[in-house]
CSV table of C-alpha atoms and ligand atoms in Angstrom, one decimal:
chain,number,residue,atom,x,y,z
A,1,MET,CA,20.4,-22.1,23.0
A,2,SER,CA,18.6,-22.2,19.7
A,3,LEU,CA,20.1,-20.6,16.7
A,4,SER,CA,16.7,-20.0,15.3
A,5,GLY,CA,16.2,-16.3,14.3
A,6,LYS,CA,19.9,-15.5,14.2
A,7,THR,CA,21.2,-14.0,10.9
A,8,ALA,CA,24.1,-15.7,9.1
A,9,ILE,CA,26.0,-14.1,6.2
A,10,ILE,CA,27.9,-16.6,4.1
A,11,THR,CA,30.3,-15.1,1.5
A,12,GLY,CA,30.6,-16.9,-1.8
A,13,SER,CA,27.5,-19.0,-1.3
A,14,ASN,CA,25.8,-19.6,-4.6
A,15,SER,CA,27.6,-23.0,-5.0
A,16,GLY,CA,29.6,-25.6,-3.2
A,17,LEU,CA,30.4,-25.3,0.4
A,18,GLY,CA,28.9,-21.9,1.0
A,19,LEU,CA,25.6,-23.0,-0.4
A,20,GLY,CA,25.7,-26.2,1.6
A,21,ILE,CA,26.4,-24.2,4.8
A,22,ALA,CA,23.5,-21.8,4.0
A,23,ARG,CA,21.1,-24.8,3.5
A,24,ALA,CA,22.3,-26.5,6.7
A,25,PHE,CA,21.9,-23.2,8.7
A,26,ALA,CA,18.5,-22.5,7.2
A,27,ALA,CA,17.4,-26.1,8.3
A,28,GLU,CA,18.2,-25.0,11.9
A,29,GLY,CA,16.0,-21.9,11.5
A,30,ILE,CA,18.8,-19.4,10.9
A,31,ASP,CA,18.1,-16.6,8.5
A,32,VAL,CA,20.7,-16.6,5.8
A,33,VAL,CA,22.3,-14.1,3.4
A,34,LEU,CA,23.7,-15.7,0.2
A,35,ASN,CA,26.4,-13.8,-1.7
A,36,SER,CA,28.4,-13.9,-4.9
A,37,PHE,CA,29.5,-11.3,-7.4
A,38,THR,CA,27.2,-12.6,-10.2
A,39,ASP,CA,23.7,-11.3,-9.3
A,40,THR,CA,21.9,-13.7,-11.7
A,41,GLU,CA,18.2,-14.9,-11.6
A,42,GLU,CA,19.5,-18.3,-10.4
A,43,ASP,CA,21.2,-16.6,-7.4
A,44,HIS,CA,18.0,-15.0,-6.3
A,45,ALA,CA,16.0,-18.2,-7.0
A,46,LEU,CA,18.4,-20.1,-4.7
A,47,ALA,CA,17.6,-17.7,-1.9
A,48,ALA,CA,13.8,-18.0,-2.6
A,49,GLU,CA,14.1,-21.8,-2.7
A,50,ILE,CA,15.8,-21.9,0.7
A,51,ALA,CA,13.3,-19.5,2.3
A,52,GLU,CA,10.4,-21.6,1.0
A,53,GLU,CA,11.9,-24.9,2.0
A,54,HIS,CA,12.9,-23.9,5.6
A,55,GLY,CA,10.5,-21.1,6.5
A,56,VAL,CA,13.4,-18.7,7.2
A,57,THR,CA,14.3,-15.3,5.7
A,58,ALA,CA,16.8,-15.9,2.9
A,59,ARG,CA,18.3,-13.1,0.9
A,60,TYR,CA,20.8,-12.9,-1.9
A,61,ILE,CA,23.1,-9.8,-1.8
A,62,LYS,CA,25.6,-9.2,-4.6
A,63,ALA,CA,29.1,-8.1,-3.5
A,64,ASP,CA,32.4,-8.7,-5.1
A,65,MET,CA,34.8,-10.1,-2.4
A,66,SER,CA,37.8,-8.9,-4.4
A,67,LYS,CA,36.9,-5.4,-3.4
A,68,GLY,CA,37.2,-4.3,0.2
A,69,ASN,CA,34.4,-1.7,0.1
A,70,GLU,CA,32.0,-4.3,-1.4
A,71,ALA,CA,32.9,-6.8,1.3
A,72,ARG,CA,32.1,-4.3,4.0
A,73,GLY,CA,29.1,-3.2,2.1
A,74,LEU,CA,27.7,-6.7,2.1
A,75,ILE,CA,27.6,-6.7,6.0
A,76,GLU,CA,26.1,-3.2,6.0
A,77,ALA,CA,23.5,-4.1,3.4
A,78,ALA,CA,22.5,-7.2,5.4
A,79,GLY,CA,21.8,-4.9,8.5
A,80,ALA,CA,22.5,-7.7,11.0
A,81,CYS,CA,25.2,-10.3,11.3
A,82,ASP,CA,25.2,-12.8,14.2
A,83,ILE,CA,27.2,-15.4,12.3
A,84,LEU,CA,29.7,-14.6,9.6
A,85,VAL,CA,31.1,-17.4,7.4
A,86,ASN,CA,34.0,-16.2,5.3
A,87,ASN,CA,33.9,-18.8,2.6
A,88,ALA,CA,34.4,-17.1,-0.8
A,89,GLY,CA,37.5,-18.5,-2.5
A,90,ILE,CA,39.2,-19.1,-5.9
A,91,GLN,CA,42.2,-21.1,-7.0
A,92,HIS,CA,44.9,-20.9,-9.6
A,93,VAL,CA,47.7,-23.4,-10.0
A,94,ALA,CA,51.1,-22.4,-11.5
A,95,PRO,CA,54.8,-22.4,-10.5
A,96,VAL,CA,55.7,-19.4,-8.4
A,97,ASP,CA,58.0,-17.9,-11.1
A,98,GLU,CA,55.2,-18.1,-13.7
A,99,PHE,CA,52.3,-17.2,-11.4
A,100,PRO,CA,50.3,-14.4,-13.0
A,101,ALA,CA,50.4,-11.3,-10.7
A,102,ASP,CA,46.8,-10.6,-11.3
A,103,LYS,CA,45.8,-14.1,-10.1
A,104,TRP,CA,48.0,-13.7,-7.0
A,105,ASP,CA,46.3,-10.3,-6.2
A,106,ALA,CA,42.8,-11.8,-6.8
A,107,ILE,CA,43.4,-14.9,-4.6
A,108,ILE,CA,44.8,-12.8,-1.8
A,109,ALA,CA,41.9,-10.3,-2.1
A,110,ILE,CA,39.1,-12.9,-2.3
A,111,ASN,CA,40.5,-15.7,-0.1
A,112,LEU,CA,42.1,-13.5,2.6
A,113,SER,CA,41.5,-9.7,2.6
A,114,SER,CA,37.7,-10.0,2.2
A,115,ALA,CA,37.6,-11.8,5.5
A,116,PHE,CA,39.4,-8.9,7.2
A,117,HIS,CA,36.9,-6.4,5.7
A,118,THR,CA,33.8,-8.5,6.5
A,119,THR,CA,35.0,-9.2,10.1
A,120,ALA,CA,35.8,-5.6,10.7
A,121,ALA,CA,32.3,-4.6,9.6
A,122,ALA,CA,30.5,-7.4,11.5
A,123,LEU,CA,32.2,-7.2,14.9
A,124,PRO,CA,30.4,-4.0,16.0
A,125,MET,CA,27.1,-5.6,15.1
A,126,MET,CA,28.0,-8.7,17.1
A,127,ARG,CA,29.1,-6.6,20.0
A,128,LYS,CA,25.8,-4.7,19.9
A,129,ALA,CA,23.8,-8.0,19.8
A,130,GLY,CA,25.9,-9.4,22.6
A,131,TRP,CA,26.8,-12.6,20.7
A,132,GLY,CA,28.6,-13.6,17.6
A,133,ARG,CA,30.4,-16.3,15.6
A,134,VAL,CA,33.0,-15.9,12.9
A,135,VAL,CA,33.7,-19.1,11.0
A,136,ASN,CA,36.5,-18.9,8.4
A,137,ILE,CA,36.6,-21.6,5.8
A,138,ALA,CA,40.4,-22.1,5.5
A,139,SER,CA,41.8,-25.3,4.1
A,140,ALA,CA,44.3,-28.1,4.8
A,141,HIS,CA,46.4,-25.7,2.8
A,142,GLY,CA,46.1,-23.3,5.7
A,143,LEU,CA,48.2,-25.8,7.6
A,144,ARG,CA,50.3,-27.5,4.9
A,145,ALA,CA,51.7,-26.4,1.5
A,146,SER,CA,51.6,-28.0,-1.9
A,147,PRO,CA,53.7,-26.9,-4.9
A,148,TYR,CA,52.1,-24.6,-7.5
A,149,LYS,CA,49.6,-23.2,-5.1
A,150,SER,CA,51.6,-20.3,-3.7
A,151,ALA,CA,48.8,-17.7,-3.6
A,152,TYR,CA,46.2,-20.1,-2.2
A,153,VAL,CA,48.5,-21.5,0.4
A,154,ALA,CA,49.6,-18.0,1.4
A,155,ALA,CA,46.0,-16.8,1.7
A,156,LYS,CA,44.9,-19.8,3.6
A,157,HIS,CA,47.8,-19.7,6.1
A,158,GLY,CA,46.9,-16.0,6.3
A,159,ILE,CA,43.3,-16.6,7.2
A,160,VAL,CA,44.4,-19.0,10.0
A,161,GLY,CA,46.5,-16.2,11.4
A,162,LEU,CA,43.6,-13.7,11.1
A,163,THR,CA,41.4,-16.3,12.9
A,164,LYS,CA,43.7,-16.5,15.9
A,165,THR,CA,44.1,-12.7,16.1
A,166,VAL,CA,40.4,-12.0,16.0
A,167,ALA,CA,39.7,-14.7,18.5
A,168,LEU,CA,42.2,-13.2,21.0
A,169,GLU,CA,40.8,-9.7,20.4
A,170,CYS,CA,37.3,-11.1,21.3
A,171,ALA,CA,38.5,-13.5,24.0
A,172,GLN,CA,36.5,-11.9,26.9
A,173,GLU,CA,33.4,-11.5,24.8
A,174,PRO,CA,30.7,-14.0,23.8
A,175,ILE,CA,32.1,-13.8,20.3
A,176,THR,CA,34.3,-16.6,18.9
A,177,CYS,CA,36.3,-16.9,15.7
A,178,ASN,CA,37.6,-20.2,14.4
A,179,ALA,CA,38.7,-21.8,11.1
A,180,ILE,CA,37.5,-25.0,9.4
A,181,CYS,CA,40.3,-26.7,7.4
A,182,PRO,CA,38.7,-29.1,4.9
A,183,GLY,CA,40.8,-31.4,2.8
A,184,TYR,CA,39.3,-32.1,-0.6
A,185,VAL,CA,35.6,-31.7,-1.1
A,186,LEU,CA,34.2,-32.4,-4.5
A,187,THR,CA,32.8,-29.0,-5.4
A,188,PRO,CA,33.1,-26.8,-8.5
A,189,ILE,CA,36.5,-25.4,-7.3
A,190,ILE,CA,37.9,-29.0,-7.7
A,191,GLU,CA,35.8,-29.9,-10.8
A,192,LYS,CA,37.4,-27.0,-12.6
A,193,GLN,CA,40.9,-28.4,-12.0
A,194,LEU,CA,40.1,-31.8,-13.3
A,195,PRO,CA,40.5,-31.3,-17.1
A,196,ASP,CA,44.0,-29.8,-16.7
A,197,GLN,CA,45.0,-32.6,-14.3
A,198,MET,CA,43.7,-35.3,-16.7
A,199,LYS,CA,45.7,-33.7,-19.5
A,200,THR,CA,48.9,-33.2,-17.5
A,201,HIS,CA,48.8,-36.8,-16.1
A,202,ASN,CA,47.3,-38.5,-19.1
A,203,MET,CA,44.7,-40.1,-16.8
A,204,ASP,CA,40.9,-40.5,-16.8
A,205,ARG,CA,38.8,-38.7,-14.3
A,206,GLU,CA,38.5,-41.5,-11.8
A,207,THR,CA,42.2,-42.1,-11.8
A,208,VAL,CA,43.0,-38.4,-11.3
A,209,LEU,CA,40.6,-38.2,-8.4
A,210,ARG,CA,42.1,-41.3,-6.7
A,211,GLU,CA,45.8,-41.0,-7.6
A,212,VAL,CA,46.3,-37.2,-7.9
A,213,ILE,CA,43.7,-35.3,-5.9
A,214,LEU,CA,43.1,-37.8,-3.0
A,215,VAL,CA,46.7,-38.9,-2.8
A,216,LYS,CA,47.2,-36.4,0.1
A,217,GLN,CA,44.2,-37.7,2.0
A,218,PRO,CA,45.0,-40.9,3.8
A,219,SER,CA,41.4,-41.9,4.0
A,220,ARG,CA,41.3,-41.7,0.1
A,221,GLU,CA,37.8,-40.3,0.5
A,222,PHE,CA,36.5,-36.8,-0.1
A,223,ALA,CA,35.2,-34.8,2.9
A,224,THR,CA,31.5,-33.8,2.2
A,225,ILE,CA,29.8,-30.5,2.1
A,226,GLU,CA,27.4,-31.8,4.8
A,227,GLN,CA,30.4,-32.6,7.1
A,228,VAL,CA,31.8,-29.1,6.7
A,229,ALA,CA,28.4,-27.5,7.3
A,230,GLY,CA,28.0,-29.7,10.4
A,231,ALA,CA,31.4,-28.5,11.8
A,232,ALA,CA,30.2,-24.9,11.2
A,233,LEU,CA,27.0,-25.5,13.0
A,234,PHE,CA,28.9,-27.1,15.9
A,235,LEU,CA,31.1,-24.0,16.2
A,236,CYS,CA,27.9,-21.9,16.4
A,237,SER,CA,26.3,-24.0,19.1
A,238,PRO,CA,26.9,-23.5,22.8
A,239,HIS,CA,29.4,-26.4,22.6
A,240,GLY,CA,31.6,-23.9,20.7
A,241,ASP,CA,31.6,-21.2,23.4
A,242,GLN,CA,35.2,-21.9,24.5
A,243,ILE,CA,36.5,-23.0,21.1
A,244,ARG,CA,38.5,-19.9,20.2
A,245,GLY,CA,41.1,-19.2,17.6
A,246,THR,CA,41.7,-22.8,16.5
A,247,THR,CA,41.4,-24.9,13.4
A,248,ILE,CA,39.1,-27.9,12.9
A,249,SER,CA,40.5,-30.2,10.3
A,250,LEU,CA,38.2,-32.3,8.1
A,251,ASP,CA,40.9,-33.8,5.9
A,252,GLY,CA,40.8,-37.6,6.0
A,253,GLY,CA,44.1,-37.5,8.0
A,254,TRP,CA,46.1,-35.2,5.6
A,255,THR,CA,47.5,-33.1,8.4
A,256,ALA,CA,48.0,-36.0,10.9
A,257,SER,CA,51.5,-36.7,9.4
B,1,NAD,P1,33.1,-23.1,-5.2
B,1,NAD,O1,33.9,-22.7,-6.5
B,1,NAD,O2,31.9,-23.9,-5.4
B,1,NAD,O3,32.7,-21.9,-4.3
B,1,NAD,C1,33.4,-20.7,-4.4
B,1,NAD,C2,32.4,-19.6,-4.1
B,1,NAD,O4,33.1,-18.3,-4.0
B,1,NAD,C3,31.3,-19.5,-5.1
B,1,NAD,O5,30.0,-19.3,-4.5
B,1,NAD,C4,31.7,-18.2,-5.9
B,1,NAD,O6,30.6,-17.5,-6.4
B,1,NAD,C5,32.3,-17.4,-4.8
B,1,NAD,N1,33.2,-16.4,-5.3
B,1,NAD,C6,34.3,-16.5,-6.1
B,1,NAD,N2,34.8,-15.3,-6.4
B,1,NAD,C7,34.0,-14.4,-5.7
B,1,NAD,C8,34.0,-13.0,-5.5
B,1,NAD,N3,34.9,-12.2,-6.2
B,1,NAD,N4,33.1,-12.4,-4.8
B,1,NAD,C9,32.1,-13.1,-4.1
B,1,NAD,N5,32.1,-14.5,-4.2
B,1,NAD,C10,33.0,-15.1,-5.0
B,1,NAD,O7,34.2,-23.9,-4.3
B,1,NAD,P2,34.1,-24.4,-2.8
B,1,NAD,O8,34.9,-25.7,-2.8
B,1,NAD,O9,32.7,-24.5,-2.3
B,1,NAD,O10,34.9,-23.3,-2.1
B,1,NAD,C11,34.4,-22.6,-1.0
B,1,NAD,C12,35.6,-22.3,0.0
B,1,NAD,O11,36.1,-23.6,0.5
B,1,NAD,C13,36.8,-21.7,-0.6
B,1,NAD,O12,37.3,-20.7,0.2
B,1,NAD,C14,37.8,-22.8,-0.8
B,1,NAD,O13,39.1,-22.4,-0.8
B,1,NAD,C15,37.4,-23.6,0.4
B,1,NAD,N6,37.9,-25.0,0.4
B,1,NAD,C16,37.5,-25.8,-0.6
B,1,NAD,C17,37.9,-27.2,-0.6
B,1,NAD,C18,37.5,-28.1,-1.6
B,1,NAD,O14,38.1,-29.2,-1.8
B,1,NAD,N7,36.4,-27.9,-2.4
B,1,NAD,C19,38.9,-27.6,0.3
B,1,NAD,C20,39.3,-26.7,1.3
B,1,NAD,C21,38.8,-25.4,1.3
């Protein structure tokens, strides 16, 4: 079955993995909705560029995933949702007893609760269309913990739980829900952590990447945006029909031990 003509909404897709997934989907003829909370000229230009390059409909819709009503509003504004990729995410690193409460709330809202709201709004559309895919971008941190990332690890474990529950609720329908668990991918969310890590460890960029960031990843290589996008496309293909409520790890062996 061709995915051409389906509509995919990808939350948090003006950079990094979300944008890469949108590009890969558009290359398969899927109409895409880009999203972020920023609403800049660049955001709209990205959508126009994708539409031009791949001959699909590509729209940018502003919605702040920290707000439940805006997350639901994104799906409603799009008007159709065959494929939902819950990707928006932020990070903050601090010991749990010093973790700022507002950062905790923001991470839980953006990385976890937004997926509840978008999924709740999208399922009736998928049921009406008689087909649907929910792909949640979790993380190796949905399966394993690291110190100083309490909110992120809690949110990502939470989204794995949400994934399983939604999959079971849709088990007798042509609608699947799965999570992709990448290890480290060199995107802005990682780039932003590098200056602090370089300072803390008194290391240059390359040493931090190799000895601090990639230390958890036995392959000592980053996963790529294209690999994550490829996994998302696989889940949306007919090969994914009976893949339900599970996690696909792309983590260089991180969770093998
Ligand atoms: P990124 O910083 O490039 O992307 C984050 C995206 O979320 C951006 O498009 C940003 O605009 C959007 N966003 C942030 N706050 C938002 C809000 N309030 N409302 C709407 N959009 C918002 O980083 P990324 O690595 O591409 O991260 C994408 C997802 O992948 C995240 O959920 C992240 O946790 C997950 N992930 C990343 C890695 C990695 O190593 N890069 C590994 C595992 C999982």
